[in-house]
Amino acid sequence: MTGQTAPAAPQAGVSVDVPAKINPHLGVGDPRADGYHALSTVYQAISLHDTVTAQPRDEPGIAITISGEGAGELPTDEGNLAHKAAKLVALYAGIEPAVKLHLNKRIPVAGGLAGGSADAAGALIACARLWDVEIGDAELHRLAAGLGSDVPFCLKGGTAIGTGRGEELTPVRAKGSWHWVVATTDTQISTPECYKEVDRLREDGIGRYSADIAPIVAAFEGGADADSLARLLVNDMEAAAVSLRPQLASLMHGGLEEGALAAHVSGSGPTVLFLATDVKHAVALARRIRMRGGARSVHLAHGPVSGPAA
Ligand code: C5P
């Protein structure tokens, strides 16, 4: 079938909402032979999301437009993970891609919230639907894992344990909903940069692998209150993120002073998550953190939420 143009879709387009992820537990092990770090993490999808829309295009090729976070700054060519995702679906189907992809972004770029991975997951699903391509779960997972370690989780949403380099998932049945204030900063941290800093700090004897996820998994499954969850949050990348962007320390400290139950760097940072008791507390906390300054933007989010393919 290679060389054929993608069949015209009956509908005008397909839109998929894909949530951001957080890692309430992020245990980072030693680098493996392939350069990736072994992970023992718990992912959770939160209510902040990007929308990926795929529409048929008259001429062959993948044309990307972007609005919202990162518009004008992010690549719209092969350098964009969503572009690679669309190409993979076309390759899998044996068709020539002809698609307009629009990314409406609310997830901060390079913020530790898997925004690029979310867009890739959205592009996989939207293109498969637009072109009417049946992709089985195992194959979709394989395509997603080839795009990036966080992409498989972005397809699933909810709460899940991540092992391997983060791509091996075991769902967790979380009972409840937890409220966060998401504070972004005006800096970015690239994921590999943060992993390298973790390695460097470890050479100096700073930090260790928090492999045990059992306590936080039990807390989610048991519907723990926010106070209990606050004591269980772990991020082995936090010291590295703060070392790379020292201004994070004052942002975190400020949120705690304003009454957050915990301050937690999201993934490789620099976004900081503040845990609130409930939605009312989150609204008040967000207002106080905004007034204090120091954050580029402050959002409310809750999790877990369902993923795009759920
Ligand atoms: O998997 P992904 O392409 O998102 O990873 C980006 C980079 O982050 C990798 O090239 C690697 O340097 C680093 N990484 C890592 N260990 C992981 C995941 C990512 O070292 N488990």
CSV table of C-alpha atoms and ligand atoms in Angstrom, one decimal:
chain,number,residue,atom,x,y,z
A,1,MET,CA,0.0,0.0,0.0
A,2,THR,CA,3.0,2.3,0.4
A,3,GLY,CA,2.7,5.3,-1.9
A,4,GLN,CA,-1.0,5.6,-1.7
A,5,THR,CA,-2.4,8.8,-0.3
A,6,ALA,CA,-4.4,8.6,3.0
A,7,PRO,CA,-8.1,8.1,2.3
A,8,ALA,CA,-10.2,11.2,2.7
A,9,ALA,CA,-11.9,11.0,6.1
A,10,PRO,CA,-15.7,11.2,6.3
A,11,GLN,CA,-15.5,13.7,9.2
A,12,ALA,CA,-13.9,17.1,9.0
A,13,GLY,CA,-11.5,16.3,11.7
A,14,VAL,CA,-10.7,14.5,14.9
A,15,SER,CA,-9.9,16.2,18.2
A,16,VAL,CA,-8.4,14.5,21.2
A,17,ASP,CA,-7.8,16.0,24.6
A,18,VAL,CA,-4.6,14.6,26.3
A,19,PRO,CA,-3.8,15.3,29.9
A,20,ALA,CA,-0.5,16.3,31.4
A,21,LYS,CA,1.2,13.9,33.8
A,22,ILE,CA,2.7,14.3,37.1
A,23,ASN,CA,4.9,11.8,39.1
A,24,PRO,CA,3.8,11.7,42.7
A,25,HIS,CA,6.6,9.2,43.1
A,26,LEU,CA,9.7,9.5,40.9
A,27,GLY,CA,12.5,7.1,41.8
A,28,VAL,CA,15.5,7.3,39.5
A,29,GLY,CA,18.0,4.5,39.4
A,30,ASP,CA,21.4,4.3,37.8
A,31,PRO,CA,21.9,4.8,34.1
A,32,ARG,CA,21.5,1.5,32.1
A,33,ALA,CA,23.7,0.2,29.3
A,34,ASP,CA,21.4,2.0,26.8
A,35,GLY,CA,21.9,5.4,28.6
A,36,TYR,CA,18.3,5.5,30.0
A,37,HIS,CA,17.8,5.5,33.8
A,38,ALA,CA,15.9,2.7,35.5
A,39,LEU,CA,12.7,4.2,36.9
A,40,SER,CA,10.3,3.3,39.7
A,41,THR,CA,7.6,5.8,39.3
A,42,VAL,CA,3.9,6.4,39.9
A,43,TYR,CA,2.3,8.5,37.1
A,44,GLN,CA,-1.0,10.4,37.5
A,45,ALA,CA,-2.9,12.3,34.7
A,46,ILE,CA,-4.1,15.7,35.8
A,47,SER,CA,-6.9,18.0,34.5
A,48,LEU,CA,-4.5,20.3,32.6
A,49,HIS,CA,-4.6,19.2,28.9
A,50,ASP,CA,-3.6,19.9,25.3
A,51,THR,CA,-6.0,19.3,22.4
A,52,VAL,CA,-4.7,17.7,19.3
A,53,THR,CA,-6.8,18.1,16.2
A,54,ALA,CA,-6.2,16.2,13.0
A,55,GLN,CA,-7.8,17.2,9.7
A,56,PRO,CA,-7.4,15.9,6.2
A,57,ARG,CA,-5.0,17.9,4.0
A,58,ASP,CA,-5.3,18.1,0.2
A,59,GLU,CA,-1.6,17.7,-0.5
A,60,PRO,CA,0.7,15.0,1.0
A,61,GLY,CA,2.7,15.9,4.1
A,62,ILE,CA,2.2,16.7,7.8
A,63,ALA,CA,1.5,20.4,8.5
A,64,ILE,CA,1.6,21.4,12.1
A,65,THR,CA,0.2,24.6,13.6
A,66,ILE,CA,0.4,25.5,17.3
A,67,SER,CA,-1.6,27.8,19.5
A,68,GLY,CA,-1.2,28.5,23.2
A,69,GLU,CA,1.8,27.5,25.3
A,70,GLY,CA,5.0,27.4,23.2
A,71,ALA,CA,3.4,28.7,20.0
A,72,GLY,CA,6.1,30.4,17.8
A,73,GLU,CA,8.8,28.6,19.9
A,74,LEU,CA,8.2,24.9,19.3
A,75,PRO,CA,9.2,23.2,16.0
A,76,THR,CA,6.4,22.4,13.5
A,77,ASP,CA,8.6,20.0,11.5
A,78,GLU,CA,10.1,16.6,12.2
A,79,GLY,CA,11.5,18.1,15.4
A,80,ASN,CA,8.0,18.0,16.9
A,81,LEU,CA,7.1,14.7,18.5
A,82,ALA,CA,3.6,14.9,17.2
A,83,HIS,CA,5.0,15.1,13.6
A,84,LYS,CA,7.0,11.9,14.3
A,85,ALA,CA,3.8,10.2,15.7
A,86,ALA,CA,1.7,11.1,12.6
A,87,LYS,CA,4.5,9.7,10.4
A,88,LEU,CA,4.6,6.5,12.5
A,89,VAL,CA,0.9,5.9,12.1
A,90,ALA,CA,1.1,6.5,8.3
A,91,LEU,CA,4.1,4.1,8.1
A,92,TYR,CA,2.2,1.5,10.1
A,93,ALA,CA,-0.8,1.8,7.8
A,94,GLY,CA,1.4,1.9,4.6
A,95,ILE,CA,0.0,5.2,3.5
A,96,GLU,CA,1.4,8.6,2.5
A,97,PRO,CA,0.4,11.0,5.3
A,98,ALA,CA,-1.7,14.0,4.3
A,99,VAL,CA,-2.8,15.7,7.5
A,100,LYS,CA,-3.1,19.1,9.2
A,101,LEU,CA,-2.3,18.8,12.9
A,102,HIS,CA,-3.2,21.5,15.2
A,103,LEU,CA,-1.9,21.5,18.8
A,104,ASN,CA,-3.8,23.7,21.2
A,105,LYS,CA,-1.4,23.8,24.1
A,106,ARG,CA,-2.2,24.5,27.7
A,107,ILE,CA,0.6,22.3,29.2
A,108,PRO,CA,3.8,24.3,29.8
A,109,VAL,CA,6.7,23.4,27.5
A,110,ALA,CA,9.7,21.6,28.9
A,111,GLY,CA,8.1,21.9,32.3
A,112,GLY,CA,8.2,18.3,33.6
A,113,LEU,CA,4.5,17.7,32.7
A,114,ALA,CA,5.0,15.6,29.5
A,115,GLY,CA,3.5,18.2,27.2
A,116,GLY,CA,5.4,17.0,24.2
A,117,SER,CA,4.6,13.4,25.0
A,118,ALA,CA,0.9,14.3,25.4
A,119,ASP,CA,0.9,15.8,21.9
A,120,ALA,CA,2.6,12.7,20.5
A,121,ALA,CA,0.0,10.5,22.2
A,122,GLY,CA,-2.8,12.7,20.8
A,123,ALA,CA,-1.3,12.7,17.3
A,124,LEU,CA,-1.1,8.8,17.4
A,125,ILE,CA,-4.8,8.6,18.3
A,126,ALA,CA,-6.1,11.4,16.2
A,127,CYS,CA,-4.3,10.2,13.0
A,128,ALA,CA,-5.3,6.6,13.5
A,129,ARG,CA,-9.0,7.8,13.8
A,130,LEU,CA,-8.8,10.2,10.9
A,131,TRP,CA,-7.3,7.6,8.6
A,132,ASP,CA,-9.4,4.8,10.0
A,133,VAL,CA,-6.3,2.7,11.0
A,134,GLU,CA,-6.9,-0.1,13.5
A,135,ILE,CA,-3.9,-0.3,15.8
A,136,GLY,CA,-4.0,-3.0,18.6
A,137,ASP,CA,-3.1,-2.0,22.1
A,138,ALA,CA,0.2,-3.8,22.1
A,139,GLU,CA,1.2,-2.2,18.8
A,140,LEU,CA,0.1,1.2,19.9
A,141,HIS,CA,2.1,0.8,23.1
A,142,ARG,CA,5.2,-0.1,21.0
A,143,LEU,CA,4.8,2.9,18.7
A,144,ALA,CA,4.3,5.2,21.8
A,145,ALA,CA,7.3,3.8,23.6
A,146,GLY,CA,9.4,4.4,20.5
A,147,LEU,CA,8.5,8.0,20.6
A,148,GLY,CA,9.4,8.6,24.3
A,149,SER,CA,9.4,7.0,27.7
A,150,ASP,CA,6.3,9.0,28.9
A,151,VAL,CA,4.2,8.6,25.7
A,152,PRO,CA,2.7,5.2,26.7
A,153,PHE,CA,1.3,6.7,30.0
A,154,CYS,CA,0.0,9.7,28.1
A,155,LEU,CA,-2.1,7.3,26.0
A,156,LYS,CA,-3.5,5.6,29.2
A,157,GLY,CA,-4.1,8.4,31.8
A,158,GLY,CA,-5.4,7.6,35.3
A,159,THR,CA,-2.8,6.5,37.7
A,160,ALA,CA,-0.1,3.9,36.9
A,161,ILE,CA,3.2,2.5,38.1
A,162,GLY,CA,5.9,3.0,35.6
A,163,THR,CA,9.0,0.8,35.5
A,164,GLY,CA,11.7,0.1,32.9
A,165,ARG,CA,12.6,3.5,31.6
A,166,GLY,CA,9.0,4.6,32.4
A,167,GLU,CA,7.3,2.9,29.5
A,168,GLU,CA,6.3,-0.4,31.3
A,169,LEU,CA,2.9,0.4,32.9
A,170,THR,CA,0.8,-1.2,35.6
A,171,PRO,CA,-2.5,0.5,36.3
A,172,VAL,CA,-3.3,1.6,39.8
A,173,ARG,CA,-7.0,1.9,41.0
A,174,ALA,CA,-6.8,5.2,42.8
A,175,LYS,CA,-9.8,6.0,45.0
A,176,GLY,CA,-10.3,9.7,45.2
A,177,SER,CA,-9.2,13.0,43.7
A,178,TRP,CA,-6.3,15.2,44.8
A,179,HIS,CA,-6.0,18.9,44.2
A,180,TRP,CA,-2.9,20.7,43.0
A,181,VAL,CA,-1.7,24.2,42.3
A,182,VAL,CA,0.6,24.0,39.3
A,183,ALA,CA,3.1,26.9,39.2
A,184,THR,CA,5.2,27.3,36.1
A,185,THR,CA,8.4,29.3,35.9
A,186,ASP,CA,9.9,31.4,33.1
A,187,THR,CA,12.7,28.9,32.6
A,188,GLN,CA,12.7,25.4,31.1
A,189,ILE,CA,14.7,22.3,31.8
A,190,SER,CA,15.4,19.7,29.2
A,191,THR,CA,14.9,16.1,30.4
A,192,PRO,CA,18.3,14.8,29.5
A,193,GLU,CA,19.9,17.8,31.2
A,194,CYS,CA,18.2,17.0,34.5
A,195,TYR,CA,19.1,13.3,34.3
A,196,LYS,CA,22.7,14.2,33.8
A,197,GLU,CA,22.6,16.5,36.8
A,198,VAL,CA,21.1,13.6,38.9
A,199,ASP,CA,24.2,11.5,37.8
A,200,ARG,CA,26.6,14.3,38.6
A,201,LEU,CA,25.1,14.9,42.1
A,202,ARG,CA,25.2,11.1,42.8
A,203,GLU,CA,28.9,11.1,42.0
A,204,ASP,CA,29.2,13.7,44.8
A,205,GLY,CA,27.3,11.4,47.1
A,206,ILE,CA,24.0,13.4,46.9
A,207,GLY,CA,20.8,11.6,46.4
A,208,ARG,CA,19.8,7.9,46.2
A,209,TYR,CA,17.4,5.7,44.4
A,210,SER,CA,13.9,5.7,46.0
A,211,ALA,CA,12.8,2.4,44.5
A,212,ASP,CA,9.9,1.6,47.0
A,213,ILE,CA,6.6,2.8,45.5
A,214,ALA,CA,4.5,0.5,47.8
A,215,PRO,CA,3.5,3.2,50.3
A,216,ILE,CA,2.2,5.7,47.8
A,217,VAL,CA,0.5,3.1,45.7
A,218,ALA,CA,-1.3,1.9,48.9
A,219,ALA,CA,-2.2,5.5,49.7
A,220,PHE,CA,-3.8,6.0,46.2
A,221,GLU,CA,-5.6,2.7,46.4
A,222,GLY,CA,-6.9,3.4,49.9
A,223,GLY,CA,-8.1,6.9,49.1
A,224,ALA,CA,-5.7,8.6,51.4
A,225,ASP,CA,-6.4,12.2,52.4
A,226,ALA,CA,-4.2,14.9,51.1
A,227,ASP,CA,-2.3,15.3,54.4
A,228,SER,CA,-1.2,11.6,54.2
A,229,LEU,CA,-0.3,11.9,50.5
A,230,ALA,CA,1.8,15.0,51.2
A,231,ARG,CA,4.2,12.9,53.4
A,232,LEU,CA,4.6,10.3,50.7
A,233,LEU,CA,5.5,12.4,47.7
A,234,VAL,CA,9.0,11.6,46.3
A,235,ASN,CA,11.1,13.0,43.5
A,236,ASP,CA,14.7,11.8,43.0
A,237,MET,CA,15.1,14.5,40.4
A,238,GLU,CA,14.1,17.4,42.6
A,239,ALA,CA,17.6,18.1,43.9
A,240,ALA,CA,18.9,18.1,40.4
A,241,ALA,CA,16.2,20.5,39.1
A,242,VAL,CA,16.8,22.9,42.0
A,243,SER,CA,20.6,22.7,41.4
A,244,LEU,CA,20.0,23.7,37.8
A,245,ARG,CA,17.4,26.4,38.6
A,246,PRO,CA,18.1,27.6,42.1
A,247,GLN,CA,15.2,30.0,42.0
A,248,LEU,CA,12.9,26.9,42.4
A,249,ALA,CA,13.8,26.7,46.0
A,250,SER,CA,12.2,30.1,46.8
A,251,LEU,CA,9.1,29.3,44.8
A,252,MET,CA,8.7,26.0,46.7
A,253,HIS,CA,9.4,27.7,50.0
A,254,GLY,CA,6.9,30.5,49.2
A,255,GLY,CA,4.1,28.0,48.4
A,256,LEU,CA,4.7,26.2,51.7
A,257,GLU,CA,4.6,29.5,53.6
A,258,GLU,CA,1.2,30.2,51.9
A,259,GLY,CA,-0.1,26.9,53.3
A,260,ALA,CA,0.5,24.2,50.7
A,261,LEU,CA,0.6,20.7,52.2
A,262,ALA,CA,3.6,19.9,50.1
A,263,ALA,CA,5.8,21.4,47.4
A,264,HIS,CA,6.8,18.9,44.7
A,265,VAL,CA,8.9,19.5,41.6
A,266,SER,CA,7.0,17.9,38.6
A,267,GLY,CA,9.2,15.3,36.9
A,268,SER,CA,12.4,16.9,35.7
A,269,GLY,CA,11.0,20.4,36.5
A,270,PRO,CA,10.9,23.3,36.6
A,271,THR,CA,7.1,23.3,37.2
A,272,VAL,CA,6.3,23.1,40.9
A,273,LEU,CA,3.2,21.3,42.2
A,274,PHE,CA,1.6,22.4,45.5
A,275,LEU,CA,-0.7,19.9,47.1
A,276,ALA,CA,-3.9,21.4,48.6
A,277,THR,CA,-6.4,19.9,51.1
A,278,ASP,CA,-9.4,20.2,48.7
A,279,VAL,CA,-10.6,22.4,45.9
A,280,LYS,CA,-11.5,25.3,48.1
A,281,HIS,CA,-8.0,25.3,49.6
A,282,ALA,CA,-6.5,25.0,46.1
A,283,VAL,CA,-8.4,28.1,44.9
A,284,ALA,CA,-7.2,30.1,47.9
A,285,LEU,CA,-3.7,28.8,47.7
A,286,ALA,CA,-3.4,29.6,44.0
A,287,ARG,CA,-4.5,33.2,44.6
A,288,ARG,CA,-1.9,33.6,47.4
A,289,ILE,CA,0.9,32.1,45.2
A,290,ARG,CA,-0.1,34.4,42.3
A,291,MET,CA,0.0,37.4,44.5
A,292,ARG,CA,3.4,36.5,45.9
A,293,GLY,CA,4.9,36.6,42.4
A,294,GLY,CA,7.8,34.4,41.3
A,295,ALA,CA,5.7,32.0,39.1
A,296,ARG,CA,5.1,32.6,35.4
A,297,SER,CA,1.6,31.1,35.6
A,298,VAL,CA,-0.5,29.4,38.2
A,299,HIS,CA,-3.1,26.8,37.4
A,300,LEU,CA,-5.5,24.7,39.3
A,301,ALA,CA,-5.6,21.0,38.5
A,302,HIS,CA,-6.9,17.8,39.9
A,303,GLY,CA,-6.1,14.2,39.3
A,304,PRO,CA,-6.4,11.5,38.4
A,305,VAL,CA,-8.3,12.0,35.1
A,306,SER,CA,-8.9,9.6,32.3
A,307,GLY,CA,-6.5,9.5,29.4
A,308,PRO,CA,-7.5,10.0,25.7
A,309,ALA,CA,-7.8,6.3,25.0
A,310,ALA,CA,-9.5,5.3,28.1
B,1,C5P,O1,12.3,8.8,26.5
B,1,C5P,P1,12.5,10.2,26.2
B,1,C5P,O2,12.9,10.4,24.7
B,1,C5P,O3,11.4,11.1,26.6
B,1,C5P,O4,13.8,10.6,27.0
B,1,C5P,C1,14.5,11.8,26.7
B,1,C5P,C2,15.9,11.7,27.3
B,1,C5P,O5,15.8,11.6,28.8
B,1,C5P,C3,16.6,10.4,27.0
B,1,C5P,O6,17.4,10.6,25.8
B,1,C5P,C4,17.5,10.2,28.2
B,1,C5P,O7,18.7,11.1,28.1
B,1,C5P,C5,16.7,10.7,29.3
B,1,C5P,N1,16.0,9.6,30.0
B,1,C5P,C6,16.7,8.8,30.9
B,1,C5P,N2,16.0,7.8,31.6
B,1,C5P,C7,14.7,7.6,31.4
B,1,C5P,C8,14.0,8.5,30.5
B,1,C5P,C9,14.6,9.5,29.9
B,1,C5P,O8,17.9,9.0,31.0
B,1,C5P,N3,14.1,6.7,32.1
